[in-house]
mmCIF file of C-alpha atoms in Angstrom:
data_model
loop_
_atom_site.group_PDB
_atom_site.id
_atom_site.type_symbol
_atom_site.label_atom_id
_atom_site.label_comp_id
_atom_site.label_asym_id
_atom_site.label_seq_id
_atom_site.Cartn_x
_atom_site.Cartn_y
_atom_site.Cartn_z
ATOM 1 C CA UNK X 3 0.000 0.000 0.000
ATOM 2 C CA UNK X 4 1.073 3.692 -0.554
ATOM 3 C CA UNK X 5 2.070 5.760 2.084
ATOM 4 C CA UNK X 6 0.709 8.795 2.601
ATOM 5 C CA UNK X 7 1.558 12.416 4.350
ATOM 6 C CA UNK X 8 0.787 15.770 4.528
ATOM 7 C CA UNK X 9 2.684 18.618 3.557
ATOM 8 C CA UNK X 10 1.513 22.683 5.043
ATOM 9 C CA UNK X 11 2.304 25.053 3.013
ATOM 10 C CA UNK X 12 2.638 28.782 4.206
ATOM 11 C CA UNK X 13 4.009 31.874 2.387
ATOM 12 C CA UNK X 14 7.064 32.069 3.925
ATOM 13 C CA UNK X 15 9.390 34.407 5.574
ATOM 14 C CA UNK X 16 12.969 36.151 5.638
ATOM 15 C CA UNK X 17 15.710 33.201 7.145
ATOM 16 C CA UNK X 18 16.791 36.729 9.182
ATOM 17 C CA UNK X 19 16.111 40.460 9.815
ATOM 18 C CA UNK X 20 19.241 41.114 8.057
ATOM 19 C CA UNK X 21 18.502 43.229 5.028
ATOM 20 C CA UNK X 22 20.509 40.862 2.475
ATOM 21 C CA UNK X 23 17.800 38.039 3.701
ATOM 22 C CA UNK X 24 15.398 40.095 3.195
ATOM 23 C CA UNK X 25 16.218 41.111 -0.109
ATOM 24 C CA UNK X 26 16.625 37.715 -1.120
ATOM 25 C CA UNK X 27 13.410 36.722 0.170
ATOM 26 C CA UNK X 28 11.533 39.772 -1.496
ATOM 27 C CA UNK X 29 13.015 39.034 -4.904
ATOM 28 C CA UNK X 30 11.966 35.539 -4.994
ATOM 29 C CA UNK X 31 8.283 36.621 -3.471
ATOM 30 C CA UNK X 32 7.947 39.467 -6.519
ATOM 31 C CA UNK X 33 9.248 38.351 -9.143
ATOM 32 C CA UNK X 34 6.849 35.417 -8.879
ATOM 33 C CA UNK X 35 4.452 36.009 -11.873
ATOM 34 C CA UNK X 36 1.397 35.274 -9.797
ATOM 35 C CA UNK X 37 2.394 38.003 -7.597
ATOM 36 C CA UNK X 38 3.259 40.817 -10.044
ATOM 37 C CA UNK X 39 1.722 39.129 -13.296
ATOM 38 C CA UNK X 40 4.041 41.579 -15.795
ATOM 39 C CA UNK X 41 5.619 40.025 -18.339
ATOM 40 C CA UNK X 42 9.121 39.094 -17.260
ATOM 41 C CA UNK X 43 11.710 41.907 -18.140
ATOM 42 C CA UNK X 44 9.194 44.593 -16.959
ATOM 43 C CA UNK X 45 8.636 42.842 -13.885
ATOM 44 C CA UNK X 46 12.647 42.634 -12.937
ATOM 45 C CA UNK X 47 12.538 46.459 -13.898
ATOM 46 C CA UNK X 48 10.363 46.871 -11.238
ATOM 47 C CA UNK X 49 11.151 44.925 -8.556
ATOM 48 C CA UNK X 50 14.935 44.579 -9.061
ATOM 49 C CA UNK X 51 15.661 48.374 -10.575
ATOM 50 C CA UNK X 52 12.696 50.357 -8.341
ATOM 51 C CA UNK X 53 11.683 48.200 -5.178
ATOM 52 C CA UNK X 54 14.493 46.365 -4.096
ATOM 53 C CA UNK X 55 17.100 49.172 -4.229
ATOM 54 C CA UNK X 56 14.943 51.147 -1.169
ATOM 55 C CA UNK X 57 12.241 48.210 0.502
ATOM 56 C CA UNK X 58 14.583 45.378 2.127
ATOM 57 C CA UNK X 59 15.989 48.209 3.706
ATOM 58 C CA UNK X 60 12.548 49.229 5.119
ATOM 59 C CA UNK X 61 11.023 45.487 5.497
ATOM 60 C CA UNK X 62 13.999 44.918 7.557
ATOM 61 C CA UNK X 63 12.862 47.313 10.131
ATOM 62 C CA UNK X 64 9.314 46.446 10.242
ATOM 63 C CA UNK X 65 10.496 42.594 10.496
ATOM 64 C CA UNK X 66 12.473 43.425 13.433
ATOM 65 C CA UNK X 67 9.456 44.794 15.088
ATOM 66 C CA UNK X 68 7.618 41.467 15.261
ATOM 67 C CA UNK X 69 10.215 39.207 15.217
ATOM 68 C CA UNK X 70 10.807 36.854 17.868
ATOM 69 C CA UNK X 71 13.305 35.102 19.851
ATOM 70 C CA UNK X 72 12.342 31.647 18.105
ATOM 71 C CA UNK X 73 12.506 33.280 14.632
ATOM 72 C CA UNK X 74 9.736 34.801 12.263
ATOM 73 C CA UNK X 75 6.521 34.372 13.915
ATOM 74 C CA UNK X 76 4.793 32.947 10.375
ATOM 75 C CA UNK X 77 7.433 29.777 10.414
ATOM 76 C CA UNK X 78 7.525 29.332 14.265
ATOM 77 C CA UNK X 79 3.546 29.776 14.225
ATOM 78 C CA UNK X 80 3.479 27.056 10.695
ATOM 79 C CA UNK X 81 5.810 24.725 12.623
ATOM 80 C CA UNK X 82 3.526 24.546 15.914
ATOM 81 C CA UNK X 83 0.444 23.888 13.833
ATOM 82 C CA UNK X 84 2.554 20.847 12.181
ATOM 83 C CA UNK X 85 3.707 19.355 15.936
ATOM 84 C CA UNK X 86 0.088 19.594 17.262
ATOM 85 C CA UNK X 87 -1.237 18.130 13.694
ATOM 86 C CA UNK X 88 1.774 15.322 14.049
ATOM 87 C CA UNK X 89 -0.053 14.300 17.391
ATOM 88 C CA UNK X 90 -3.925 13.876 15.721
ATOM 89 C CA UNK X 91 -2.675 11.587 12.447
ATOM 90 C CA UNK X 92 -1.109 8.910 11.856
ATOM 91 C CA UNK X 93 0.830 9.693 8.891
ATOM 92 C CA UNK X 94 4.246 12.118 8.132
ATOM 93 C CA UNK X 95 3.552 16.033 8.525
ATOM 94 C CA UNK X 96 6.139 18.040 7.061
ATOM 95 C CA UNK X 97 5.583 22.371 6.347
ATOM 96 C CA UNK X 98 6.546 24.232 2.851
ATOM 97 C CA UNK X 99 6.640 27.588 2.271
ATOM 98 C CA UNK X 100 6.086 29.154 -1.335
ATOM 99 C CA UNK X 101 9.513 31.410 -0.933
ATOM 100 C CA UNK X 102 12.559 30.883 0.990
ATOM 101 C CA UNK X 103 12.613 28.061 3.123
ATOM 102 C CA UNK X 104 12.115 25.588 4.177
ATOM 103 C CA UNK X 105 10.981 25.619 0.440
ATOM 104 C CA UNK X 106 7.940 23.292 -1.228
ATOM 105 C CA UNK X 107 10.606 20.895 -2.470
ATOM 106 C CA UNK X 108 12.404 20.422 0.945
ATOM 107 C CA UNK X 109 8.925 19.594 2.496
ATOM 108 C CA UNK X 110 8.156 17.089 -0.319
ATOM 109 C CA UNK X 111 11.774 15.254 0.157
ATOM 110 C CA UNK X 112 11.461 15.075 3.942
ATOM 111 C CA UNK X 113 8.227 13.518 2.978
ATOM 112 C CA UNK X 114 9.501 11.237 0.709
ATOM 113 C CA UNK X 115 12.721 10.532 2.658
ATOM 114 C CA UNK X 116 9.509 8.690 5.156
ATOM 115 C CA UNK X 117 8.912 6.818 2.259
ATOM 116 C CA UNK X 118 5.579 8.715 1.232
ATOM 117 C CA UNK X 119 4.174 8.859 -2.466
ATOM 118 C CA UNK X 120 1.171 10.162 -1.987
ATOM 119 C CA UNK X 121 0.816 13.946 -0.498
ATOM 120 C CA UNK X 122 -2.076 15.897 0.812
ATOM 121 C CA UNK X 123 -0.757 19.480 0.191
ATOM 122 C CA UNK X 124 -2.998 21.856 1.919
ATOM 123 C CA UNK X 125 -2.030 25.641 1.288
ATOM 124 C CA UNK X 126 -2.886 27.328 4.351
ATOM 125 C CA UNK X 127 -5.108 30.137 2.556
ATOM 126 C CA UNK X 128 -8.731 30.083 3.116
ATOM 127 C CA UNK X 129 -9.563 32.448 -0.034
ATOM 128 C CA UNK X 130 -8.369 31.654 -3.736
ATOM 129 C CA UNK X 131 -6.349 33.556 -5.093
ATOM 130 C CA UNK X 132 -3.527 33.846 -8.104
ATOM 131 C CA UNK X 133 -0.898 34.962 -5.336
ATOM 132 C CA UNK X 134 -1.893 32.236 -3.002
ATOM 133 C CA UNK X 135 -3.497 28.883 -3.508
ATOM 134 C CA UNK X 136 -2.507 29.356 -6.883
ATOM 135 C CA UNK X 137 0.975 30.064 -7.180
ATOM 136 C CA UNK X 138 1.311 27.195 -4.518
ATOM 137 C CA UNK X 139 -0.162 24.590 -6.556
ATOM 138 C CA UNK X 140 1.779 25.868 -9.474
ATOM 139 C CA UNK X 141 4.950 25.504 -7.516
ATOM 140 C CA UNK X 142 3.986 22.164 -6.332
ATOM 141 C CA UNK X 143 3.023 20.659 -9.755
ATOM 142 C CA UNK X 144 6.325 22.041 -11.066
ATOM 143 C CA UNK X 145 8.590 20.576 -8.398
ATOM 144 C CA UNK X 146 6.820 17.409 -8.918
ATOM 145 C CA UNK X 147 7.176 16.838 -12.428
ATOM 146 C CA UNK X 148 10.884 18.321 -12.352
ATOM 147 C CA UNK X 149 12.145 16.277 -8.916
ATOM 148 C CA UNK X 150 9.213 13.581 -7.987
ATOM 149 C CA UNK X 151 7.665 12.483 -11.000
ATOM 150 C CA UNK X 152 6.476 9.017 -9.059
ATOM 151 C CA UNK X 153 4.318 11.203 -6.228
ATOM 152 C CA UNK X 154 0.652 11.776 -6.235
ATOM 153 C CA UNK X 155 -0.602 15.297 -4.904
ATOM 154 C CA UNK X 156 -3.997 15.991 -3.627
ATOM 155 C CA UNK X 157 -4.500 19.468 -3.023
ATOM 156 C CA UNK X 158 -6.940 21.267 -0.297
ATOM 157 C CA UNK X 159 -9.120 23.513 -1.760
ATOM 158 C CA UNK X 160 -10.413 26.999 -0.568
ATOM 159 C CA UNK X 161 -12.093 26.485 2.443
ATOM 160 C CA UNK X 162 -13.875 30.147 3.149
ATOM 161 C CA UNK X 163 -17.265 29.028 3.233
ATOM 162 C CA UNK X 164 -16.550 25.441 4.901
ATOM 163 C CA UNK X 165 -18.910 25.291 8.532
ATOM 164 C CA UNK X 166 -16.272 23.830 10.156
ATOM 165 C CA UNK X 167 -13.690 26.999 9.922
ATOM 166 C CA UNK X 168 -16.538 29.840 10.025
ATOM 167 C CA UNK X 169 -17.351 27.792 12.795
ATOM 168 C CA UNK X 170 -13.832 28.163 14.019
ATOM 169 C CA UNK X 171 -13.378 31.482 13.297
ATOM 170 C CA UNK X 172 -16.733 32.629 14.584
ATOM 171 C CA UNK X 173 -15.519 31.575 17.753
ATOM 172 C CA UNK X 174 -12.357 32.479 18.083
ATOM 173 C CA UNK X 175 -13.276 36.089 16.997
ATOM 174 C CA UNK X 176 -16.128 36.036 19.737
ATOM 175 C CA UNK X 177 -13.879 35.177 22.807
ATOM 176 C CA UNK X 178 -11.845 37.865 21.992
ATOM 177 C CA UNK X 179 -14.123 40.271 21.007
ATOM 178 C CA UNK X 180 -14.391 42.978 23.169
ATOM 179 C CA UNK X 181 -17.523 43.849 25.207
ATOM 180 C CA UNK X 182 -17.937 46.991 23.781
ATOM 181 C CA UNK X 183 -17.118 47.930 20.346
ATOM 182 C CA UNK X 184 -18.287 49.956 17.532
ATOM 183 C CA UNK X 185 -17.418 48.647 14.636
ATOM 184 C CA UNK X 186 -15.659 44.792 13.629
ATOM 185 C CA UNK X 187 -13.453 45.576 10.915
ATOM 186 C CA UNK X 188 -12.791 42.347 8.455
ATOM 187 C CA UNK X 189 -9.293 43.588 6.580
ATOM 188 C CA UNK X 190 -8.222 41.091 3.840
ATOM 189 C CA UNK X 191 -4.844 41.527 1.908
ATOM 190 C CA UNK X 192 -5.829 43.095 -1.349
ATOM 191 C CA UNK X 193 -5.153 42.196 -5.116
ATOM 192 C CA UNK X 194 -5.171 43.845 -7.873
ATOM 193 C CA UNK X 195 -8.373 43.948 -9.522
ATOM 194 C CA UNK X 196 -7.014 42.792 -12.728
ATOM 195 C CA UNK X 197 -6.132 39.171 -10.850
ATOM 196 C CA UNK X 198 -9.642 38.581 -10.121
ATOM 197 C CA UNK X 199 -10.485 38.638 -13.969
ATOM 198 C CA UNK X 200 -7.039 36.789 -15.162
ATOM 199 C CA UNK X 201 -8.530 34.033 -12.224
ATOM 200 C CA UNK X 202 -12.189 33.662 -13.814
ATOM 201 C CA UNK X 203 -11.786 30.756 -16.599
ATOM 202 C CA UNK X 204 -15.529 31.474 -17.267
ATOM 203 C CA UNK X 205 -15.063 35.362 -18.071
ATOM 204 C CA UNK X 206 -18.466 35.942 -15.978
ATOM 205 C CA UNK X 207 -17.119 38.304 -12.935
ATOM 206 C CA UNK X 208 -17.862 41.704 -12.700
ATOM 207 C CA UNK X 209 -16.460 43.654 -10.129
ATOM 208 C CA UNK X 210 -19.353 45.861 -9.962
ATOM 209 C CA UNK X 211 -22.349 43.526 -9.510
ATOM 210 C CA UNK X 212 -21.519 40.122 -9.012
ATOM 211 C CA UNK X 213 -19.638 39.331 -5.457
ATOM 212 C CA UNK X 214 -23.190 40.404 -4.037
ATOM 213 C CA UNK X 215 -25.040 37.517 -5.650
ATOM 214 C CA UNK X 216 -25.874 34.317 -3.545
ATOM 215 C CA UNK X 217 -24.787 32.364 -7.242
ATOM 216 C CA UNK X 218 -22.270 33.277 -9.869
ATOM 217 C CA UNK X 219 -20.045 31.110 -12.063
ATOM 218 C CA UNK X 220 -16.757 33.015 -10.944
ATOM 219 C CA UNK X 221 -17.404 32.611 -7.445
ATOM 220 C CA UNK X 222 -14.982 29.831 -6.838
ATOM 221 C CA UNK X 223 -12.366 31.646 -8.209
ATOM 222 C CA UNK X 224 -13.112 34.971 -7.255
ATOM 223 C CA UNK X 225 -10.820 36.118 -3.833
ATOM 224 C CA UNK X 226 -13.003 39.260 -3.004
ATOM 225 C CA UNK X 227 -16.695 37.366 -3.295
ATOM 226 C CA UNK X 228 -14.909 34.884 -1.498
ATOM 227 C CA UNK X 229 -13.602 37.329 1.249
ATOM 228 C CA UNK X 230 -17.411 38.724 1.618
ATOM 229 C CA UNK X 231 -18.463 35.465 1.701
ATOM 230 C CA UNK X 232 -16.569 34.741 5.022
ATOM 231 C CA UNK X 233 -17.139 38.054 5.921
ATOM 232 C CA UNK X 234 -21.449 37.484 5.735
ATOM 233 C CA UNK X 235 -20.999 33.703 7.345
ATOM 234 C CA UNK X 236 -18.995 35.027 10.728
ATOM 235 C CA UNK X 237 -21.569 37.705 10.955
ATOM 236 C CA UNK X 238 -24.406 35.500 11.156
ATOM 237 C CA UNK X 239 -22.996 33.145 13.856
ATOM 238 C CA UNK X 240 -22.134 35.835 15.632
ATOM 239 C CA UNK X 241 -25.115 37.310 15.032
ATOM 240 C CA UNK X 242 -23.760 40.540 14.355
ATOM 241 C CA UNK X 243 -25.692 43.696 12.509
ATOM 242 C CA UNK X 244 -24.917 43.641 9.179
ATOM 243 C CA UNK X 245 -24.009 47.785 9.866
ATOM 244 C CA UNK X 246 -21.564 46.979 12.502
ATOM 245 C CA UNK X 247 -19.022 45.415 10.439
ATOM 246 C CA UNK X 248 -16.548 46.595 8.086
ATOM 247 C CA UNK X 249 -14.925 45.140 4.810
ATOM 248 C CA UNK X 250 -11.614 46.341 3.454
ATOM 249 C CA UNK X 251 -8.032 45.163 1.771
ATOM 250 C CA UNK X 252 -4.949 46.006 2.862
ATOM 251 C CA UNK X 253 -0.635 46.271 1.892
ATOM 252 C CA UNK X 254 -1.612 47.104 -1.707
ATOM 253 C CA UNK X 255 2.173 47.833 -3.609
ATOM 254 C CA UNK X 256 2.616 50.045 -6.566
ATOM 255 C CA UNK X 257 -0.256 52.451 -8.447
ATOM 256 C CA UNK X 258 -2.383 49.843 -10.319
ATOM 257 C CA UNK X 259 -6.135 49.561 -8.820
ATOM 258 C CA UNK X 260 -6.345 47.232 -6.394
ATOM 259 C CA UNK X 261 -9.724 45.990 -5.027
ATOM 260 C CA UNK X 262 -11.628 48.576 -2.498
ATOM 261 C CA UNK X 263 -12.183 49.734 0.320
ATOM 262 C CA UNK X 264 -8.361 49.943 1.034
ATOM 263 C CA UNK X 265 -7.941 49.092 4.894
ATOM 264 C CA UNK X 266 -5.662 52.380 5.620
ATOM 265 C CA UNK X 267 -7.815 55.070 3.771
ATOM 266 C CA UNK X 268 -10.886 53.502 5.893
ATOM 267 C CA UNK X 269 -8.827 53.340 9.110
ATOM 268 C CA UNK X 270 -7.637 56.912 8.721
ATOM 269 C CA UNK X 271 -11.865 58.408 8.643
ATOM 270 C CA UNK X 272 -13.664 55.796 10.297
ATOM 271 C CA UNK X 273 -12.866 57.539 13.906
ATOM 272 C CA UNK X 274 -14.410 60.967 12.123
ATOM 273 C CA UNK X 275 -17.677 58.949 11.214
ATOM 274 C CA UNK X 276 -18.355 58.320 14.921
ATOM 275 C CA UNK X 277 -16.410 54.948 15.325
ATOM 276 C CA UNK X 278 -14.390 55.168 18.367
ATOM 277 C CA UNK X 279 -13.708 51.616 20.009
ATOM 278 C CA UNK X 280 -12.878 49.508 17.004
ATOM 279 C CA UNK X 281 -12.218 45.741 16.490
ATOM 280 C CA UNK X 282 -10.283 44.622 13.467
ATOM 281 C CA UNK X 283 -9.188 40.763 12.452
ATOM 282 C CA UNK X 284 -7.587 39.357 9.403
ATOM 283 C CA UNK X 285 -9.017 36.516 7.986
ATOM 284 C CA UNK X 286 -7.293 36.364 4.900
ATOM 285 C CA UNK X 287 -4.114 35.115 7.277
ATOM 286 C CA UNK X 288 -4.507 31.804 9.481
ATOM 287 C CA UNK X 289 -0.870 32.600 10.990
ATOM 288 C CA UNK X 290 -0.016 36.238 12.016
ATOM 289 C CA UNK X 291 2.844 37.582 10.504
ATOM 290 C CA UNK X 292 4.233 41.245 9.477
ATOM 291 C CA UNK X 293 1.133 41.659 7.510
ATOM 292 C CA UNK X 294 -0.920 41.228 11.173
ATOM 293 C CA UNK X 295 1.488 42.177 13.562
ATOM 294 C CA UNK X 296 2.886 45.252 11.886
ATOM 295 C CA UNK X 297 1.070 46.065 9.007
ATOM 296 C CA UNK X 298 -2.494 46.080 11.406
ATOM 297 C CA UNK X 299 -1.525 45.713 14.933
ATOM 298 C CA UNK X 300 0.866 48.762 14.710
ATOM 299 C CA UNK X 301 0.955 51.088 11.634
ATOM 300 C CA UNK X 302 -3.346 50.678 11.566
ATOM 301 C CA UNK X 303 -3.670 51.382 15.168
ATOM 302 C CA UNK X 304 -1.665 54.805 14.851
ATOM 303 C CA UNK X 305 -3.761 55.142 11.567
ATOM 304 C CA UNK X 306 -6.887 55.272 13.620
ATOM 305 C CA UNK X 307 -6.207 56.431 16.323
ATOM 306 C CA UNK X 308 -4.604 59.581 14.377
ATOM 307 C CA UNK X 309 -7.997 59.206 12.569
ATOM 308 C CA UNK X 310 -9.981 60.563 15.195
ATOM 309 C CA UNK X 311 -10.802 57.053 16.886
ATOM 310 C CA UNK X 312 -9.800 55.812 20.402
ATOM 311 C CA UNK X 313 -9.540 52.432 21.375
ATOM 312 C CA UNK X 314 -8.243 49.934 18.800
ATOM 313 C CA UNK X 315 -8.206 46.029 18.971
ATOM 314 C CA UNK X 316 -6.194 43.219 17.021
ATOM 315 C CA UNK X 317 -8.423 40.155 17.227
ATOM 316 C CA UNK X 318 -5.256 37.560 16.465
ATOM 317 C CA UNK X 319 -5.148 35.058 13.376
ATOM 318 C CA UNK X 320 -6.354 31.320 14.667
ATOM 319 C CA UNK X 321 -2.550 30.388 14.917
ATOM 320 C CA UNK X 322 -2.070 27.439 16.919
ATOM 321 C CA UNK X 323 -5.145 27.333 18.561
ATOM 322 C CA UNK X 324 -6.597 23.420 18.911
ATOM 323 C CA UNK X 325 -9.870 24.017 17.483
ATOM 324 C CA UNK X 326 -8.176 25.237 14.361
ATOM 325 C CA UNK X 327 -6.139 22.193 14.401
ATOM 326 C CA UNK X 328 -9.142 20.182 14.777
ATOM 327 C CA UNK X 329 -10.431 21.988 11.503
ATOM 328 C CA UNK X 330 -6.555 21.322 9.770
ATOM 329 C CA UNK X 331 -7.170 17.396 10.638
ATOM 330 C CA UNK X 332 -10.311 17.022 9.218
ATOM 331 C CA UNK X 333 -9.612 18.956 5.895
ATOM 332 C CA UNK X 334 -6.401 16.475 5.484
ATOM 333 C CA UNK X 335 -8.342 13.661 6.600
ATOM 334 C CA UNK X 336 -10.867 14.021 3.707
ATOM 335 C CA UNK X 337 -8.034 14.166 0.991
ATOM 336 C CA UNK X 338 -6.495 11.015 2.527
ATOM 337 C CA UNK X 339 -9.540 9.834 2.091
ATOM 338 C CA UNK X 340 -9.906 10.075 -1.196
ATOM 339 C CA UNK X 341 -7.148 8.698 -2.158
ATOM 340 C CA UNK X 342 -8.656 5.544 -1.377
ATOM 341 C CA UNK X 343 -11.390 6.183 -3.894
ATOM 342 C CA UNK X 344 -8.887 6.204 -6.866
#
């Protein structure tokens, strides 16, 4: 019989604060085509003659601001959800990131090394998106032709609307929610809105009309229905007014049009509008990292408080929690599963 693991895959991180890591990590992350779809000597223009001459140098510092004493907090966070997985199944569990490392292929040989052939990759993104579950599976399916021809991959899909993680994430937003609050802000990372039409194979999205509509073709590859989706689900268990919450995207990079409402513009005149004790959580990210931690918990806290508002609250990503594990173990379990019915 085959043997099977499981292979988590995260974005990845910087192996250091240092600025040369970081450089190295940012030039592998941008000049992915999924993340700045260009066509390929335009693209090094831009990231290797514009951005990387002045942004490792600023990523550095904003890295050292949440790093910790174990290492980046995305790959020590990654790492813990693998040990406590480990302990719930019986087969190999071994963590990827898209860039730097430990990289896609050194999680697949570690896997192999156990003698596995047949992989349940999950990509730890609950939205879809060309940046994210995408460029993972890409990645994967490239390593594996190129290194592993004799493995089989089954690959998690997009789990935003599953019950068991907007159960999940209903509840770990709700014990940490606090008692009084004005507003719950839901801030996704952003895309540009050109993605979400190079992502629709059956050309029927429209950014104007359709992430609204209980059915559309493009919903299963669409990122911002997807992110309202989530958005309208947690609301409901939580039983939340619909005019209580908030919906925005965040660390947009560069001057195309990214998808709206950006997450500093509404952070900067919310607190003017009469919202003064404000909640915000991130459920784009399942593991904080700068994106959280800096990006939100820091530079969007001075935003809004600068703003005009007054009391500010990072709800945390689900991290390590158990019930999130519990949610991990039964989305693997089902793609072992199925490799049964093959």
């Amino acid at each position: 019989m085959n043997k099977k693991g499981i292979l988590l895959v995260n974005l990845g991180s910087p192996r250091s604060t240092a600025v040369n890591d970081v450089k190295e990590y940012l030039d592998e992350f941008l000049m992915d085509e999924r993340v700045i779809d260009y066509r390929w000597i335009f693209r090094a223009l831009l990231v290797r003659g514009i951005i990387l001459k002045t942004r490792p140098a600023q990523s550095a510092e904003a890295y050292k601001t949440v790093w910790t004493e174990e290492g980046s907090p995305l790959i020590v966070i990654t790492e813990k959800i693998q040990k406590k997985l480990q302990k719930l199944v019986d087969v190999p569990v071994e963590i990827g990131m898209r860039y730097a490392e430990p990289s896609i292929e050194t999680g697949i040989q570690k896997l192999v090394d156990q003698g596995v052939s047949e992989i349940v990759l999950f990509p730890l993104y609950p939205q879809y998106a060309m940046s994210t579950t995408e460029t993972v599976v890409e990645k994967a399916e490239e390593v594996r032709k190129k290194k592993f021809p004799q493995i089989k991959i089954n690959y998690i899909q997009p789990f935003y609307n599953r019950d068991i993680y907007i159960n999940c994430l209903a509840e770990s937003i709700k014990e940490k929610l606090p008692e009084n609050f004005d507003a719950l802000q839901f801030s996704y990372h952003g895309v540009p809105e050109r993605h979400i039409y190079k992502t629709d194979p059956t050309k029927t999205c429209n950014l104007n009309d359709c992430c609204s509509r209980d059915e559309n073709p493009s919903h299963q590859f669409c990122y911002r229905h997807q992110c309202y989706k989530t958005t309208q689900l947690v609301i409901e268990k939580l039983n939340l007014p619909k005019e209580k919450t908030i919906v925005s995207f965040q660390s947009r990079l560069g001057k195309d049009k990214w998808i709206e409402p950006y997450t500093d513009e509404t952070l900067e005149t919310i607190g003017k509008k009469g919202i003064k004790n404000l909640a915000i959580v991130c459920p784009a990210f399942v593991s904080d990292c700068l994106e959280t931690l800096e990006e939100i918990s820091v530079e969007g806290k001075e935003q809004f408080l600068h703003g005009g508002g007054e009391n500010f609250h990072y709800i945390p990503c689900l991290n390590d929690e158990d019930r999130w594990i519990e949610v991990v173990k039964t989305l693997c379990e089902e793609k072992l599963n199925d490799f049964y019915l093959v």
